[in-house]
């Protein structure tokens, strides 16, 4: 995959109750793998709007990574929506079911918990997450929303798996400047800012400007 986008799922993100740190974690991981992140969006727990985002993402990107919406409740719609968009049936995944039962141990397992062991047909299941092949050699990776779950799955499972497919990285450097305005800096760097490799851009903050 060379071009990616992130779809963060969760009404709590749109209400401002939760900060979308997942997107930053995934973006940094993709950059280290040499995958260009071209789009990122946030959508609430609504199947129709999520489906529209997925269809648009799959038209323009090789890799789509979703975060959130994989839990046991009725508003956890990501997996079901991805399966519907890709035309894949959901099937019980024996190893996921085994791990689910091990997690609960002697505690009762609610009926709605079992839906977490149903995956789109053909999925590659990581621990607690999965990657689904899409038409045209595209890929959809589903990650959970809580960072305590997302981070180990991202770095221990998804990153090594994607690294075998990309064989590249994106190197980024920051040059900090003082007593120089963004407009003046852009004029001095104009022969570089229009390039594609490397790309150069200026960013202004309170009291400093960096390139």
Short mmCIF file of C-alpha atoms in Angstrom, two decimals:
data_model
loop_
_atom_site.label_atom_id
_atom_site.label_comp_id
_atom_site.label_asym_id
_atom_site.label_seq_id
_atom_site.Cartn_x
_atom_site.Cartn_y
_atom_site.Cartn_z
CA UNK A 1 0.00 0.00 0.00
CA UNK A 2 1.24 3.49 -0.91
CA UNK A 3 -1.71 5.78 -0.19
CA UNK A 4 -3.71 5.53 3.00
CA UNK A 5 -6.45 7.16 4.99
CA UNK A 6 -7.83 6.87 8.50
CA UNK A 7 -11.49 6.71 9.47
CA UNK A 8 -12.01 7.31 13.18
CA UNK A 9 -15.41 6.06 14.31
CA UNK A 10 -17.20 7.36 17.39
CA UNK A 11 -19.85 9.94 18.21
CA UNK A 12 -17.86 10.82 21.35
CA UNK A 13 -15.12 12.19 19.06
CA UNK A 14 -17.55 14.50 17.27
CA UNK A 15 -18.97 15.76 20.57
CA UNK A 16 -15.49 16.58 21.86
CA UNK A 17 -15.80 14.21 24.80
CA UNK A 18 -12.78 12.22 23.57
CA UNK A 19 -9.70 13.56 21.77
CA UNK A 20 -8.81 11.61 18.63
CA UNK A 21 -5.30 10.52 19.61
CA UNK A 22 -5.73 7.29 17.62
CA UNK A 23 -5.27 9.14 14.33
CA UNK A 24 -1.96 10.62 15.49
CA UNK A 25 -0.63 7.20 16.57
CA UNK A 26 -1.62 5.57 13.29
CA UNK A 27 -0.30 8.50 11.22
CA UNK A 28 3.14 8.27 12.81
CA UNK A 29 3.25 4.52 12.24
CA UNK A 30 2.30 4.91 8.57
CA UNK A 31 4.94 7.58 8.03
CA UNK A 32 7.63 5.31 9.43
CA UNK A 33 6.52 2.66 6.92
CA UNK A 34 6.69 4.99 3.92
CA UNK A 35 2.92 5.07 3.45
CA UNK A 36 1.47 8.45 2.48
CA UNK A 37 -1.53 9.45 4.56
CA UNK A 38 -3.72 11.53 2.25
CA UNK A 39 -7.01 11.72 4.16
CA UNK A 40 -8.33 11.37 7.70
CA UNK A 41 -11.93 11.77 8.81
CA UNK A 42 -14.10 11.32 11.87
CA UNK A 43 -17.59 9.84 11.62
CA UNK A 44 -20.15 9.11 14.31
CA UNK A 45 -21.68 5.77 15.21
CA UNK A 46 -23.99 5.81 12.20
CA UNK A 47 -23.93 2.97 9.69
CA UNK A 48 -25.05 5.03 6.69
CA UNK A 49 -22.49 7.79 7.20
CA UNK A 50 -19.73 5.29 7.94
CA UNK A 51 -20.61 3.38 4.77
CA UNK A 52 -20.36 6.58 2.72
CA UNK A 53 -16.94 7.32 4.22
CA UNK A 54 -15.71 3.79 3.51
CA UNK A 55 -16.88 3.81 -0.09
CA UNK A 56 -15.18 7.15 -0.74
CA UNK A 57 -11.99 5.99 0.98
CA UNK A 58 -11.77 2.76 -1.03
CA UNK A 59 -12.12 4.68 -4.29
CA UNK A 60 -9.03 6.80 -3.64
CA UNK A 61 -6.77 4.88 -1.26
CA UNK A 62 -4.88 1.57 -1.21
CA UNK A 63 -5.10 1.20 2.56
CA UNK A 64 -7.95 2.22 4.85
CA UNK A 65 -7.51 1.99 8.62
CA UNK A 66 -10.52 2.36 10.87
CA UNK A 67 -10.34 2.99 14.60
CA UNK A 68 -13.22 2.36 16.97
CA UNK A 69 -16.59 0.67 16.74
CA UNK A 70 -15.43 -2.91 17.33
CA UNK A 71 -16.98 -3.54 20.73
CA UNK A 72 -20.00 -5.64 21.71
CA UNK A 73 -22.71 -2.98 21.86
CA UNK A 74 -25.33 -2.02 19.33
CA UNK A 75 -23.55 1.17 18.28
CA UNK A 76 -20.33 -0.73 17.47
CA UNK A 77 -20.96 -0.89 13.72
CA UNK A 78 -17.54 -0.78 12.06
CA UNK A 79 -16.98 -4.46 11.35
CA UNK A 80 -20.51 -5.04 10.08
CA UNK A 81 -20.35 -1.97 7.84
CA UNK A 82 -16.96 -2.91 6.38
CA UNK A 83 -18.25 -6.42 5.63
CA UNK A 84 -21.33 -5.01 3.89
CA UNK A 85 -19.32 -2.53 1.79
CA UNK A 86 -16.90 -5.27 0.71
CA UNK A 87 -19.66 -7.82 0.12
CA UNK A 88 -18.20 -10.28 2.64
CA UNK A 89 -20.21 -12.46 5.03
CA UNK A 90 -19.34 -12.49 8.72
CA UNK A 91 -18.07 -15.85 9.96
CA UNK A 92 -17.24 -17.15 13.42
CA UNK A 93 -13.47 -17.12 13.92
CA UNK A 94 -12.49 -20.04 16.14
CA UNK A 95 -9.28 -18.56 17.53
CA UNK A 96 -10.96 -15.24 18.35
CA UNK A 97 -13.77 -17.11 20.09
CA UNK A 98 -11.23 -19.10 22.11
CA UNK A 99 -9.40 -15.92 23.18
CA UNK A 100 -12.69 -14.27 24.08
CA UNK A 101 -13.62 -17.17 26.37
CA UNK A 102 -10.15 -17.15 27.92
CA UNK A 103 -10.48 -13.44 28.63
CA UNK A 104 -13.76 -13.88 30.49
CA UNK A 105 -12.59 -17.00 32.32
CA UNK A 106 -15.17 -17.98 34.93
CA UNK A 107 -17.22 -14.83 34.41
CA UNK A 108 -20.44 -15.09 32.39
CA UNK A 109 -20.13 -14.06 28.74
CA UNK A 110 -23.01 -11.86 27.58
CA UNK A 111 -24.68 -12.80 24.33
CA UNK A 112 -23.61 -9.53 22.69
CA UNK A 113 -19.93 -10.27 23.48
CA UNK A 114 -19.87 -13.15 21.02
CA UNK A 115 -20.25 -10.82 18.04
CA UNK A 116 -16.62 -9.82 18.59
CA UNK A 117 -15.59 -13.30 17.41
CA UNK A 118 -17.37 -12.89 14.05
CA UNK A 119 -15.04 -11.59 11.33
CA UNK A 120 -15.44 -10.79 7.62
CA UNK A 121 -14.60 -13.82 5.48
CA UNK A 122 -10.92 -13.91 4.46
CA UNK A 123 -9.72 -11.68 7.30
CA UNK A 124 -6.20 -11.90 8.66
CA UNK A 125 -6.78 -11.76 12.42
CA UNK A 126 -4.22 -10.08 14.66
CA UNK A 127 -4.71 -10.17 18.43
CA UNK A 128 -7.97 -8.27 18.88
CA UNK A 129 -7.98 -6.76 15.40
CA UNK A 130 -8.14 -7.81 11.78
CA UNK A 131 -7.13 -6.89 8.21
CA UNK A 132 -9.54 -7.48 5.36
CA UNK A 133 -8.55 -7.66 1.67
CA UNK A 134 -10.68 -5.51 -0.63
CA UNK A 135 -11.20 -5.54 -4.39
CA UNK A 136 -8.24 -4.37 -6.46
CA UNK A 137 -5.54 -5.37 -3.96
CA UNK A 138 -6.72 -2.81 -1.45
CA UNK A 139 -6.69 -3.39 2.27
CA UNK A 140 -8.90 -2.41 5.21
CA UNK A 141 -7.46 -2.70 8.72
CA UNK A 142 -9.83 -2.47 11.68
CA UNK A 143 -8.40 -1.28 14.99
CA UNK A 144 -10.16 -0.71 18.33
CA UNK A 145 -10.68 2.78 19.69
CA UNK A 146 -9.17 2.65 23.21
CA UNK A 147 -5.46 3.59 22.91
CA UNK A 148 -4.55 0.98 25.53
CA UNK A 149 -5.76 -1.67 23.07
CA UNK A 150 -4.86 0.08 19.82
CA UNK A 151 -1.20 0.83 20.56
CA UNK A 152 0.05 -2.70 21.30
CA UNK A 153 -1.94 -4.11 18.38
CA UNK A 154 -0.65 -1.41 16.06
CA UNK A 155 3.02 -1.78 16.96
CA UNK A 156 3.17 -5.52 17.70
CA UNK A 157 0.89 -6.75 14.92
CA UNK A 158 -0.01 -4.27 12.20
CA UNK A 159 3.31 -2.44 11.79
CA UNK A 160 5.49 -5.58 11.32
CA UNK A 161 2.89 -7.03 8.97
CA UNK A 162 2.71 -3.88 6.84
CA UNK A 163 6.49 -3.44 6.91
CA UNK A 164 6.86 -6.66 4.94
CA UNK A 165 4.66 -5.15 2.24
CA UNK A 166 6.12 -1.63 1.96
CA UNK A 167 9.89 -1.83 2.39
CA UNK A 168 10.09 1.96 2.68
CA UNK A 169 9.90 4.85 5.12
CA UNK A 170 9.24 8.58 5.16
CA UNK A 171 11.99 10.71 6.73
CA UNK A 172 10.84 13.97 8.29
CA UNK A 173 13.03 16.76 9.70
CA UNK A 174 12.13 20.00 11.47
CA UNK A 175 14.10 23.24 11.12
CA UNK A 176 13.15 25.83 13.77
CA UNK A 177 13.69 29.51 13.05
CA UNK A 178 13.35 32.72 15.07
CA UNK A 179 12.84 36.38 14.04
CA UNK A 180 11.70 35.27 10.60
CA UNK A 181 8.12 35.49 9.40
CA UNK A 182 6.35 32.67 7.58
CA UNK A 183 5.83 34.77 4.45
CA UNK A 184 9.53 35.73 4.25
CA UNK A 185 10.57 32.12 4.80
CA UNK A 186 8.25 30.90 2.05
CA UNK A 187 9.80 33.38 -0.41
CA UNK A 188 13.29 32.15 0.42
CA UNK A 189 12.23 28.51 0.03
CA UNK A 190 10.02 28.90 -3.01
CA UNK A 191 12.26 26.71 -5.18
CA UNK A 192 11.70 23.86 -2.68
CA UNK A 193 8.07 24.27 -1.58
CA UNK A 194 6.70 23.16 -4.96
CA UNK A 195 8.57 19.86 -4.98
CA UNK A 196 7.26 16.36 -4.38
CA UNK A 197 10.33 14.57 -2.97
CA UNK A 198 11.21 16.20 -0.70
CA UNK A 199 8.16 18.23 0.22
CA UNK A 200 8.81 21.43 2.17
CA UNK A 201 6.30 23.56 4.05
CA UNK A 202 6.35 26.34 6.64
CA UNK A 203 4.35 26.37 9.89
CA UNK A 204 3.88 29.33 12.23
CA UNK A 205 3.20 29.11 15.96
CA UNK A 206 3.25 31.70 18.73
CA UNK A 207 6.78 33.08 18.93
CA UNK A 208 8.47 30.86 16.35
CA UNK A 209 8.24 29.47 12.86
CA UNK A 210 9.50 26.14 11.62
CA UNK A 211 10.05 24.40 8.27
#
